[in-house]
Coordinates of C-alpha atoms and ligand atoms in Angstrom, one line a residue:
M1 CA -0.1 0.0 0.0
A2 CA 1.5 3.4 -1.0
A3 CA 2.1 5.7 2.1
T4 CA -0.1 8.4 0.7
Q5 CA -3.1 6.2 0.2
R6 CA -5.9 6.9 3.0
A7 CA -8.0 3.9 3.8
T8 CA -11.7 3.9 3.2
T9 CA -13.5 2.9 6.6
H10 CA -16.6 0.9 7.2
S11 CA -17.8 -0.7 10.5
A12 CA -20.6 -3.3 11.4
D13 CA -21.4 -5.4 14.3
V14 CA -19.9 -8.5 12.5
V15 CA -17.8 -8.5 9.5
V16 CA -18.0 -11.9 7.5
V17 CA -15.1 -12.5 5.3
G18 CA -16.0 -14.7 2.3
G19 CA -19.5 -15.1 1.1
G20 CA -19.1 -18.9 0.1
S21 CA -21.2 -21.9 1.3
S22 CA -20.4 -21.2 5.1
G23 CA -19.9 -17.4 4.9
A24 CA -23.3 -16.7 3.3
A25 CA -25.0 -18.9 5.9
V26 CA -23.2 -17.0 8.8
A27 CA -24.1 -13.5 7.2
G28 CA -27.7 -14.5 6.3
R29 CA -28.5 -16.1 9.7
L30 CA -27.0 -13.1 11.7
A31 CA -28.6 -10.3 9.4
A32 CA -32.0 -12.2 9.8
A33 CA -31.8 -11.9 13.6
G34 CA -31.2 -8.1 13.4
V35 CA -27.3 -8.0 13.7
N36 CA -25.6 -5.5 11.4
V37 CA -23.4 -7.6 9.0
L38 CA -21.0 -6.5 6.5
L39 CA -19.9 -9.3 4.1
V40 CA -16.8 -8.9 2.3
E41 CA -16.0 -11.2 -0.8
A42 CA -13.3 -11.2 -3.2
G43 CA -15.4 -12.2 -6.1
P44 CA -18.4 -10.5 -7.8
D45 CA -21.8 -10.5 -6.3
Y46 CA -24.4 -10.6 -9.1
G47 CA -27.4 -9.9 -6.7
P48 CA -30.5 -11.8 -5.9
F49 CA -31.4 -14.8 -8.0
G50 CA -33.5 -13.4 -10.8
S51 CA -31.4 -10.4 -11.0
G52 CA -30.5 -11.4 -14.6
R53 CA -26.9 -10.9 -14.0
W54 CA -25.8 -14.4 -12.9
P55 CA -23.9 -16.1 -15.6
K56 CA -25.8 -18.9 -17.3
E57 CA -22.9 -21.2 -16.7
I58 CA -23.1 -20.7 -12.9
L59 CA -26.7 -21.4 -12.8
D60 CA -26.6 -24.4 -15.0
A61 CA -26.5 -27.5 -12.8
T62 CA -26.0 -30.1 -15.4
A63 CA -22.0 -29.7 -15.2
L64 CA -19.3 -28.1 -13.0
A65 CA -18.7 -24.4 -13.6
T66 CA -15.3 -23.1 -14.3
S67 CA -15.5 -19.3 -15.1
H68 CA -14.9 -18.0 -11.4
D69 CA -12.0 -19.7 -10.3
W70 CA -9.0 -18.7 -8.0
G71 CA -6.6 -20.7 -10.3
Y72 CA -4.8 -22.7 -7.8
T73 CA -2.4 -25.3 -9.1
S74 CA 0.4 -27.6 -8.0
G75 CA 2.6 -26.4 -10.9
P76 CA 4.5 -29.1 -12.9
L77 CA 5.0 -32.5 -11.1
P78 CA 7.4 -35.3 -12.0
G79 CA 5.7 -38.2 -13.6
R80 CA 2.3 -37.0 -13.5
A81 CA 0.0 -34.1 -14.8
P82 CA -0.3 -31.1 -12.2
F83 CA -3.2 -30.9 -9.8
T84 CA -5.6 -28.2 -10.2
W85 CA -7.3 -27.1 -6.9
E86 CA -10.6 -25.5 -7.8
R87 CA -12.1 -22.9 -5.6
A88 CA -14.7 -20.3 -6.6
R89 CA -14.2 -16.7 -6.4
I90 CA -17.8 -15.3 -6.4
M91 CA -20.7 -14.8 -4.0
G92 CA -21.8 -18.2 -3.1
G93 CA -18.3 -19.5 -3.2
C94 CA -17.8 -23.0 -4.3
S95 CA -21.6 -23.6 -3.9
A96 CA -22.0 -21.4 -7.0
H97 CA -19.9 -23.6 -9.2
N98 CA -20.0 -27.1 -7.7
G99 CA -21.6 -30.4 -8.6
A100 CA -24.6 -29.6 -6.3
I101 CA -24.7 -32.9 -4.9
A102 CA -25.9 -32.8 -1.3
A103 CA -24.8 -35.3 1.2
V104 CA -24.5 -35.3 5.1
G105 CA -21.9 -38.2 5.9
H106 CA -22.5 -40.5 8.8
R107 CA -23.3 -39.6 12.5
S108 CA -20.1 -41.3 13.5
D109 CA -18.1 -38.6 11.6
Y110 CA -19.3 -35.6 13.8
D111 CA -19.4 -37.6 16.9
A112 CA -15.8 -38.6 16.4
W113 CA -14.7 -34.9 16.2
G114 CA -15.1 -35.0 20.0
V115 CA -15.8 -31.1 20.1
P116 CA -18.6 -29.9 22.4
G117 CA -21.5 -28.4 20.6
W118 CA -20.7 -30.5 17.5
A119 CA -22.0 -33.9 18.0
T120 CA -24.5 -35.3 15.5
D121 CA -27.6 -35.0 17.7
E122 CA -26.5 -31.4 18.5
L123 CA -26.1 -30.7 14.7
R124 CA -29.3 -32.3 13.6
P125 CA -31.4 -29.0 13.6
F126 CA -28.6 -27.3 11.7
F127 CA -28.7 -30.0 9.1
A128 CA -32.3 -29.8 8.8
A129 CA -32.1 -26.0 8.4
A130 CA -29.4 -26.2 5.9
L131 CA -31.3 -28.8 3.8
A132 CA -34.3 -26.7 3.7
A133 CA -32.5 -23.5 2.8
M134 CA -30.5 -25.2 0.1
R135 CA -33.8 -26.6 -1.3
V136 CA -32.2 -30.1 -1.2
R137 CA -34.1 -33.1 -2.8
A138 CA -33.4 -36.5 -4.1
Y139 CA -33.8 -37.2 -7.9
Q140 CA -36.6 -39.3 -8.7
P141 CA -36.5 -42.5 -10.8
E142 CA -38.3 -40.9 -13.7
E143 CA -35.6 -38.2 -13.7
A144 CA -32.6 -40.7 -14.1
G145 CA -30.9 -40.0 -17.5
P146 CA -30.2 -43.0 -20.0
F147 CA -26.9 -43.7 -18.4
H148 CA -27.8 -43.5 -14.8
A149 CA -31.0 -45.5 -15.2
R150 CA -28.7 -48.3 -16.3
C151 CA -26.3 -47.7 -13.3
L152 CA -29.2 -48.3 -10.9
V153 CA -30.0 -51.6 -12.6
A154 CA -26.2 -52.5 -12.7
A155 CA -25.8 -51.8 -9.0
E156 CA -28.8 -53.9 -8.0
T157 CA -27.7 -56.8 -10.1
A158 CA -24.3 -56.4 -8.6
G159 CA -26.0 -57.0 -5.0
W160 CA -26.0 -53.3 -3.7
R161 CA -28.9 -52.3 -1.6
I162 CA -30.8 -49.6 -3.4
A163 CA -31.7 -46.6 -1.2
S164 CA -34.2 -43.8 -2.0
D165 CA -32.6 -41.2 0.4
L166 CA -28.8 -41.0 0.4
C167 CA -28.9 -38.0 2.6
D168 CA -29.2 -39.9 5.8
L169 CA -26.9 -39.6 8.8
D170 CA -27.9 -43.0 10.1
A171 CA -27.5 -45.0 6.9
N172 CA -24.5 -47.2 5.8
E173 CA -23.8 -48.9 2.5
S174 CA -26.2 -48.4 -0.3
F175 CA -26.6 -47.2 -4.0
G176 CA -29.2 -44.6 -5.2
L177 CA -30.2 -41.6 -6.9
E178 CA -28.4 -38.7 -5.6
T179 CA -29.8 -35.7 -3.4
V180 CA -29.0 -32.4 -4.9
N181 CA -29.5 -28.7 -4.3
V182 CA -30.7 -28.1 -7.8
F183 CA -34.0 -26.2 -8.1
E184 CA -35.4 -26.4 -11.8
G185 CA -32.1 -27.0 -13.3
V186 CA -30.4 -24.1 -11.3
R187 CA -27.5 -24.9 -8.9
W188 CA -29.1 -23.4 -5.7
N189 CA -26.2 -21.7 -4.3
S190 CA -25.8 -20.5 -0.7
A191 CA -26.1 -16.8 -1.7
F192 CA -29.6 -17.5 -3.1
A193 CA -30.4 -19.5 0.1
Y194 CA -29.1 -17.3 2.7
L195 CA -28.4 -13.8 1.3
D196 CA -31.6 -13.2 -0.7
P197 CA -34.0 -13.4 2.2
V198 CA -32.0 -10.6 4.0
R199 CA -30.6 -8.4 1.0
D200 CA -33.5 -5.8 1.6
S201 CA -33.5 -6.1 5.4
G202 CA -31.3 -3.2 6.3
H203 CA -29.0 -5.4 8.3
L204 CA -26.7 -6.7 5.5
S205 CA -24.2 -4.7 3.6
I206 CA -21.9 -6.1 0.9
I207 CA -18.5 -5.3 -0.5
D208 CA -17.8 -7.5 -3.4
R209 CA -14.6 -7.8 -5.6
A210 CA -12.7 -7.1 -2.1
I211 CA -9.6 -9.0 -1.3
V212 CA -9.0 -9.2 2.4
D213 CA -5.4 -9.0 3.4
R214 CA -5.4 -9.4 7.1
V215 CA -7.2 -8.9 10.4
E216 CA -6.0 -7.0 13.4
E217 CA -7.5 -7.1 17.0
T218 CA -8.2 -3.8 18.9
A219 CA -9.0 -3.4 22.4
T220 CA -12.8 -3.6 21.7
G221 CA -13.1 -5.7 18.4
A222 CA -11.3 -6.4 15.1
V223 CA -10.4 -4.6 12.0
V224 CA -10.3 -6.3 8.5
H225 CA -7.8 -4.6 6.1
A226 CA -8.8 -5.3 2.5
V227 CA -8.1 -3.9 -0.9
V228 CA -10.7 -2.9 -3.4
D229 CA -9.8 -1.8 -7.0
G230 CA -6.3 -1.3 -5.5
Q231 CA -7.4 0.9 -2.9
P232 CA -7.2 0.1 0.9
V233 CA -10.4 -0.3 2.9
T234 CA -10.7 -1.0 6.5
I235 CA -13.7 -2.4 8.2
G236 CA -14.2 -2.6 11.8
G237 CA -16.4 -5.1 13.9
D238 CA -17.1 -6.3 17.3
T239 CA -16.3 -9.7 15.7
V240 CA -14.9 -10.8 12.6
V241 CA -15.8 -14.2 11.1
L242 CA -13.3 -15.8 8.8
A243 CA -15.1 -17.9 6.0
A244 CA -12.6 -17.5 3.2
G245 CA -12.5 -21.2 2.7
V246 CA -9.9 -23.9 3.4
Y247 CA -7.0 -22.1 1.6
G248 CA -8.2 -18.4 2.3
T249 CA -8.8 -18.6 5.8
P250 CA -5.4 -19.9 7.1
A251 CA -3.8 -17.4 4.4
I252 CA -5.5 -14.5 6.1
L253 CA -4.5 -15.7 9.6
Q254 CA -1.0 -16.2 8.5
R255 CA -0.7 -12.7 6.9
S256 CA -2.3 -11.2 10.2
G257 CA 0.7 -12.9 12.1
V258 CA -1.3 -15.9 13.5
G259 CA 0.6 -19.1 12.8
D260 CA 4.0 -20.8 13.3
P261 CA 6.3 -17.9 14.3
D262 CA 9.3 -19.3 12.4
R263 CA 7.4 -20.1 9.1
L264 CA 5.9 -16.5 9.3
R265 CA 9.2 -14.7 9.8
R266 CA 10.6 -16.7 6.8
V267 CA 7.9 -15.0 4.5
G268 CA 8.3 -11.5 6.1
V269 CA 5.4 -11.4 8.5
T270 CA 5.8 -10.5 12.2
P271 CA 4.2 -13.1 14.5
V272 CA 1.2 -11.8 16.7
V273 CA -0.3 -15.0 18.0
E274 CA 2.0 -18.1 18.0
S275 CA -0.4 -20.9 16.6
P276 CA 1.8 -23.6 15.0
L277 CA -1.1 -25.6 13.4
V278 CA -2.6 -22.9 11.2
G279 CA -2.3 -24.3 7.7
S280 CA -1.7 -27.9 8.8
N281 CA -4.0 -30.8 8.7
L282 CA -4.9 -30.1 5.0
H283 CA -6.9 -33.1 3.7
D284 CA -9.3 -34.2 1.1
H285 CA -11.0 -37.2 -0.4
P286 CA -8.5 -38.6 -3.1
M287 CA -10.2 -40.0 -6.2
V288 CA -9.4 -42.3 -9.1
N289 CA -11.7 -43.7 -11.8
A290 CA -12.4 -46.6 -14.0
G291 CA -14.0 -46.0 -17.3
R292 CA -15.1 -47.1 -20.8
E293 CA -15.9 -45.6 -24.3
M294 CA -19.8 -45.4 -24.9
V295 CA -21.4 -47.1 -27.8
D296 CA -23.0 -44.6 -30.1
D297 CA -26.5 -45.6 -29.3
L298 CA -25.9 -44.4 -25.5
R299 CA -24.2 -41.2 -26.7
R300 CA -27.3 -40.5 -28.9
A301 CA -29.7 -41.2 -26.2
I302 CA -28.1 -38.8 -23.9
E303 CA -28.0 -36.2 -26.4
H304 CA -31.6 -36.8 -27.3
E305 CA -32.7 -36.5 -23.6
S306 CA -30.5 -33.4 -23.0
A307 CA -32.1 -31.7 -26.1
R308 CA -35.4 -32.5 -24.3
G309 CA -34.5 -31.4 -20.7
F310 CA -32.2 -31.6 -17.7
V311 CA -29.8 -34.5 -17.8
P312 CA -26.8 -33.9 -15.4
E313 CA -23.6 -35.8 -15.8
E314 CA -23.8 -37.0 -12.2
Q315 CA -26.9 -38.6 -10.7
T316 CA -26.3 -41.7 -8.9
L317 CA -23.9 -42.7 -5.9
G318 CA -22.8 -45.8 -4.0
K319 CA -21.3 -45.9 -0.5
S320 CA -19.3 -49.1 0.1
R321 CA -16.9 -50.7 2.5
S322 CA -13.2 -51.4 1.6
S323 CA -11.2 -54.1 3.2
L324 CA -10.0 -51.7 5.7
A325 CA -13.5 -50.5 6.9
T326 CA -13.0 -52.4 10.2
D327 CA -15.6 -50.3 12.0
G328 CA -18.2 -51.7 9.6
L329 CA -19.1 -48.3 8.1
Y330 CA -18.6 -47.2 4.5
D331 CA -15.4 -45.7 3.6
T332 CA -15.6 -45.4 -0.2
H333 CA -18.0 -43.3 -2.6
L334 CA -18.6 -44.7 -6.1
F335 CA -20.2 -42.3 -8.4
P336 CA -20.7 -42.8 -12.2
V337 CA -20.4 -39.8 -14.5
C338 CA -21.3 -39.6 -18.1
A339 CA -22.0 -36.8 -20.6
S340 CA -22.1 -37.0 -24.3
T341 CA -19.4 -34.3 -24.7
Q342 CA -16.1 -33.4 -23.0
T343 CA -16.8 -31.8 -19.5
T344 CA -14.4 -31.2 -16.5
L345 CA -15.2 -34.4 -14.9
T346 CA -15.6 -36.8 -18.1
D347 CA -13.6 -36.8 -21.3
G348 CA -16.6 -37.9 -23.2
R349 CA -16.3 -41.4 -21.6
A350 CA -18.5 -43.3 -19.1
L351 CA -16.6 -43.2 -15.7
V352 CA -17.0 -44.5 -12.4
E353 CA -15.2 -42.3 -9.9
V354 CA -13.9 -43.7 -6.6
A355 CA -13.1 -41.7 -3.6
C356 CA -11.6 -42.7 -0.2
M357 CA -13.9 -41.0 2.2
T358 CA -11.7 -41.5 5.3
P359 CA -8.4 -40.2 4.2
R360 CA -5.4 -40.2 6.6
S361 CA -2.9 -38.4 4.5
R362 CA -2.2 -34.8 5.5
G363 CA -0.7 -31.7 3.9
R364 CA -0.5 -28.2 4.4
V365 CA -1.1 -24.7 3.0
D366 CA 1.3 -21.7 3.6
I367 CA 1.4 -18.3 2.3
V368 CA 4.7 -17.4 0.4
S369 CA 4.6 -13.7 0.7
P370 CA 2.5 -11.0 2.6
D371 CA 0.9 -10.1 -0.8
P372 CA -2.7 -10.9 -0.5
E373 CA -2.9 -11.6 -4.3
A374 CA -0.1 -14.2 -4.2
H375 CA -1.2 -17.8 -4.3
P376 CA -0.4 -19.9 -1.1
H377 CA 1.8 -22.9 -1.4
I378 CA -0.7 -25.7 -1.4
D379 CA 0.7 -29.4 -0.8
H380 CA -2.1 -31.9 -0.4
A381 CA 0.4 -34.8 -0.1
Y382 CA -2.1 -37.1 -1.3
L383 CA -1.6 -41.0 -0.6
T384 CA 1.3 -40.2 1.7
D385 CA -0.1 -41.9 4.9
P386 CA 2.5 -44.2 6.1
D387 CA 0.2 -47.3 6.3
D388 CA -0.9 -46.9 2.6
H389 CA -4.6 -46.7 4.1
D390 CA -5.8 -44.3 1.4
I391 CA -4.3 -46.1 -1.6
T392 CA -5.7 -49.4 -0.4
V393 CA -9.2 -47.9 -0.1
L394 CA -8.9 -46.6 -3.6
R395 CA -7.6 -49.8 -5.0
D396 CA -10.5 -51.8 -3.4
G397 CA -13.0 -49.2 -4.7
L398 CA -11.6 -49.6 -8.3
V399 CA -12.4 -53.3 -8.1
L400 CA -16.0 -52.6 -7.2
A401 CA -16.0 -49.9 -10.0
E402 CA -14.9 -52.5 -12.6
E403 CA -17.5 -55.0 -11.4
L404 CA -20.3 -52.4 -11.7
L405 CA -19.1 -51.5 -15.3
S406 CA -19.1 -55.3 -16.0
Q407 CA -22.8 -55.7 -15.2
S408 CA -24.8 -56.3 -18.6
A409 CA -27.0 -53.1 -17.9
L410 CA -23.7 -51.1 -18.5
A411 CA -21.5 -53.5 -20.4
D412 CA -24.2 -53.6 -23.1
V413 CA -23.8 -49.8 -23.9
L414 CA -20.0 -49.7 -23.3
L415 CA -17.0 -50.8 -25.2
P416 CA -14.7 -53.5 -23.9
E417 CA -11.5 -52.3 -22.5
P418 CA -8.6 -54.2 -20.9
A419 CA -8.8 -54.2 -17.1
R420 CA -7.5 -51.2 -15.2
D421 CA -4.2 -51.1 -13.9
L422 CA -4.4 -51.3 -10.2
S423 CA -0.7 -51.1 -9.3
D424 CA 0.4 -48.5 -6.7
A425 CA 2.3 -46.6 -9.5
A426 CA -0.7 -46.2 -11.7
I427 CA -3.1 -45.1 -8.8
R428 CA -0.3 -42.5 -7.7
R429 CA -0.1 -41.3 -11.3
D430 CA -3.7 -41.0 -11.8
V431 CA -5.0 -39.9 -8.3
M432 CA -7.1 -36.7 -8.4
H433 CA -9.4 -35.3 -5.8
Y434 CA -13.2 -35.1 -5.0
Y435 CA -13.0 -31.1 -4.5
H436 CA -13.5 -31.5 -0.8
P437 CA -10.3 -30.1 1.1
V438 CA -10.8 -29.1 4.8
G439 CA -9.2 -28.6 8.0
T440 CA -6.6 -26.1 8.0
T441 CA -7.5 -24.4 11.1
P442 CA -8.9 -27.4 13.1
M443 CA -11.1 -26.9 16.2
G444 CA -10.7 -28.6 19.5
V445 CA -10.6 -28.1 23.1
D446 CA -7.0 -28.2 23.6
P447 CA -5.0 -25.3 22.2
A448 CA -1.9 -27.5 21.7
T449 CA -3.8 -29.6 19.1
S450 CA -6.1 -27.1 17.5
V451 CA -6.2 -23.7 16.1
C452 CA -9.9 -22.8 17.2
G453 CA -12.0 -23.6 20.0
P454 CA -15.6 -25.1 19.9
T455 CA -17.2 -21.8 19.1
G456 CA -14.8 -21.2 16.3
H457 CA -12.8 -18.5 18.2
V458 CA -9.0 -18.6 17.4
H459 CA -7.1 -19.5 20.3
G460 CA -5.2 -16.4 21.6
M461 CA -7.7 -14.0 20.0
Q462 CA -11.1 -12.6 21.4
H463 CA -12.9 -11.2 18.5
V464 CA -11.8 -13.4 15.5
V465 CA -13.8 -16.5 14.7
V466 CA -13.4 -19.0 12.0
G467 CA -16.6 -20.1 10.3
D468 CA -15.8 -22.5 7.3
V469 CA -14.6 -26.0 6.4
S470 CA -11.1 -25.2 7.8
L471 CA -12.7 -25.9 11.2
M472 CA -13.2 -29.6 10.4
P473 CA -10.7 -31.7 12.4
Q474 CA -11.5 -34.7 10.0
V475 CA -13.5 -34.5 6.7
P476 CA -17.0 -36.3 7.2
R477 CA -17.4 -39.2 4.6
A478 CA -19.7 -36.9 2.5
N479 CA -19.4 -34.1 -0.2
T480 CA -18.7 -31.1 1.8
N481 CA -21.0 -28.5 0.7
I482 CA -23.9 -29.1 3.0
P483 CA -21.4 -29.7 6.1
A484 CA -19.9 -26.3 5.1
V485 CA -23.5 -24.8 5.3
V486 CA -24.0 -26.5 8.6
I487 CA -20.8 -25.0 9.8
G488 CA -22.1 -21.6 8.9
E489 CA -25.4 -22.2 10.6
R490 CA -23.7 -23.4 13.8
I491 CA -21.3 -20.6 14.1
A492 CA -24.0 -18.2 13.5
S493 CA -25.9 -19.8 16.3
F494 CA -22.9 -19.5 18.7
L495 CA -22.7 -15.7 17.9
L496 CA -26.3 -15.2 18.5
G497 CA -26.0 -16.8 21.9
Ligands
LIG501 C1 -15.4 -27.9 -8.5 C2 -16.0 -28.3 -7.2 C3 -17.2 -29.3 -7.2 C4 -17.6 -29.5 -5.9 N1 -18.8 -30.3 -5.8 C5 -19.4 -30.4 -4.7 C6 -20.7 -31.2 -4.7 O1 -21.2 -31.7 -5.7 N2 -21.2 -31.2 -3.4 C7 -20.7 -31.0 -2.4 O2 -21.2 -31.2 -1.2 N3 -19.5 -30.3 -2.3 C8 -18.9 -30.1 -3.5 N4 -17.7 -29.3 -3.6 C9 -17.1 -28.8 -2.2 C10 -17.9 -27.8 -1.6 O3 -18.6 -26.8 -2.6 C11 -16.9 -26.9 -0.5 O4 -16.5 -27.8 0.4 C12 -17.6 -25.8 0.2 O5 -18.3 -25.0 -0.8 C13 -16.7 -25.1 0.8 O6 -17.3 -24.0 1.5 P1 -16.4 -22.8 2.2 O7 -17.5 -21.9 2.7 O8 -15.6 -23.4 3.3 O9 -15.6 -22.2 1.3 P2 -16.0 -21.6 -0.2 O10 -17.4 -21.8 -0.6 O11 -14.9 -21.7 -1.1 O12 -16.2 -19.9 0.2 C14 -15.0 -19.2 0.5 C15 -15.2 -17.7 -0.2 O13 -14.2 -16.9 0.5 C16 -13.8 -16.0 -0.5 N5 -12.3 -15.6 -0.2 C17 -11.5 -16.3 -0.2 N6 -10.3 -15.5 0.1 C18 -10.8 -14.4 0.4 C19 -10.0 -13.1 0.6 N7 -8.7 -13.2 0.9 N8 -10.9 -12.1 0.7 C20 -12.2 -12.0 0.4 N9 -12.9 -13.3 0.1 C21 -12.0 -14.2 0.0 C22 -13.8 -16.8 -1.8 O14 -14.0 -16.1 -3.2 C23 -15.1 -17.7 -1.6 O15 -16.3 -17.0 -2.1 C24 -17.1 -29.0 -4.8 C25 -16.1 -28.1 -4.9 C26 -15.6 -27.7 -5.9 C27 -14.4 -26.6 -6.1

């Protein structure tokens, strides 16, 4: 910042940083309760649903959207393609460009966190609220596209239990049509769900296209330092909620001097609060796939149905157990994906994606400079757990995926191919992720093993709260959007007392 620039100043009761899945829920719930909220988002805010300004690609739930991405990548890697780590830079965050699959995981996931206030039975009302706000519903059998209708038959023939509702905290292994936050073909994002009801309430202000640099505590509150159009902006609040996502939230804390003092000094940041675990515990569901070329009849059938209506590439999901699932609970997701053309998820083939839902590998995220526009260094360290747990779960899942593809309901419309290479080298070369990174400011009771306390407050700070998936000590065995919204609901409830 140039010495002559004077910062524009704003204030609110609560400043929420990041208008994503969690942040929109925090801001919306607080504003609805009469709290004056200022929401700061790095990406554009296109206004309410129906404003006519939301890009078609962002609304269209048939495939992932790609236009509003932060652009994080691993850079070149030996022996394999670089990783891309998609994160949305737009109001609604990743809920505005994701697959819109709604899942909740299993009750044991949240109970295992061992954090007061976050056990499954304490979270149930917040799950119910999140599912209602996000308009979650299950696809009905008559909505299954030509490929997914066959997947249901193939799964049943292969011996899977077919379930009508996969969004069930008490259910175990099963296969079925997915539950989604899709409303009349629109990806129903958290901004529509939580901000639209309070946009005219007088309690919500929004600064969009504003990148938050850091947060600083004062005697009575906290001040957010942001940059808008190259100009400094400061926003004061009694409380600041950081909901900038799994990479953004630890980066803001690190730029604020909250982290491992040695690491901070190495990148030119003066330590303020010693919190060695900021940026650690980064983990995700690693994913690989098995696939086949389609016969022309199937491709034409998908094209035909797509011309007539809404045919998403992803509609069915299986939860299964690997040989390592000794607790008797599912630890694998298998989800078929198919589109008639090339999309982010498919290369025009029929795929069965396989994800390890109980990953043990851990990486980290670290800023490389105090510049808020500089991308952090992200190292996911996929498949590095010393016992090879994660790679074993993936290999077992690939065997099930091949079994599914070989059922006649699918084999009849797919071209035969040699069996997939299940070697360690092949899985390591091909591993991707399920877009579900979490855990970089984990919450817990003991400051020695966590960054935030049970109410999200950063240990060592009075007025700064984390309110997104960075809080998760361990990722649930679920797609993480609804859990992220639940975190927003829960943090808002704590702030409202
Ligand atoms: C391609 C993709 C597909 C996915 N598919 C699914 C799916 O089908 N189902 C599912 O359940 N989950 C899915 N997920 C995961 C899910 O969407 C995320 O886990 C969830 O949205 C994370 O919510 P969050 O609030 O923690 O972060 P985000 O939603 O990422 O929100 C963070 C917000 O903070 C803003 N921000 C970041 N840094 C700053 C800064 N310095 N200043 C100001 N603002 C900042 C960002 O722009 C963003 O809007 C998918 C994710 C991706 C990327």
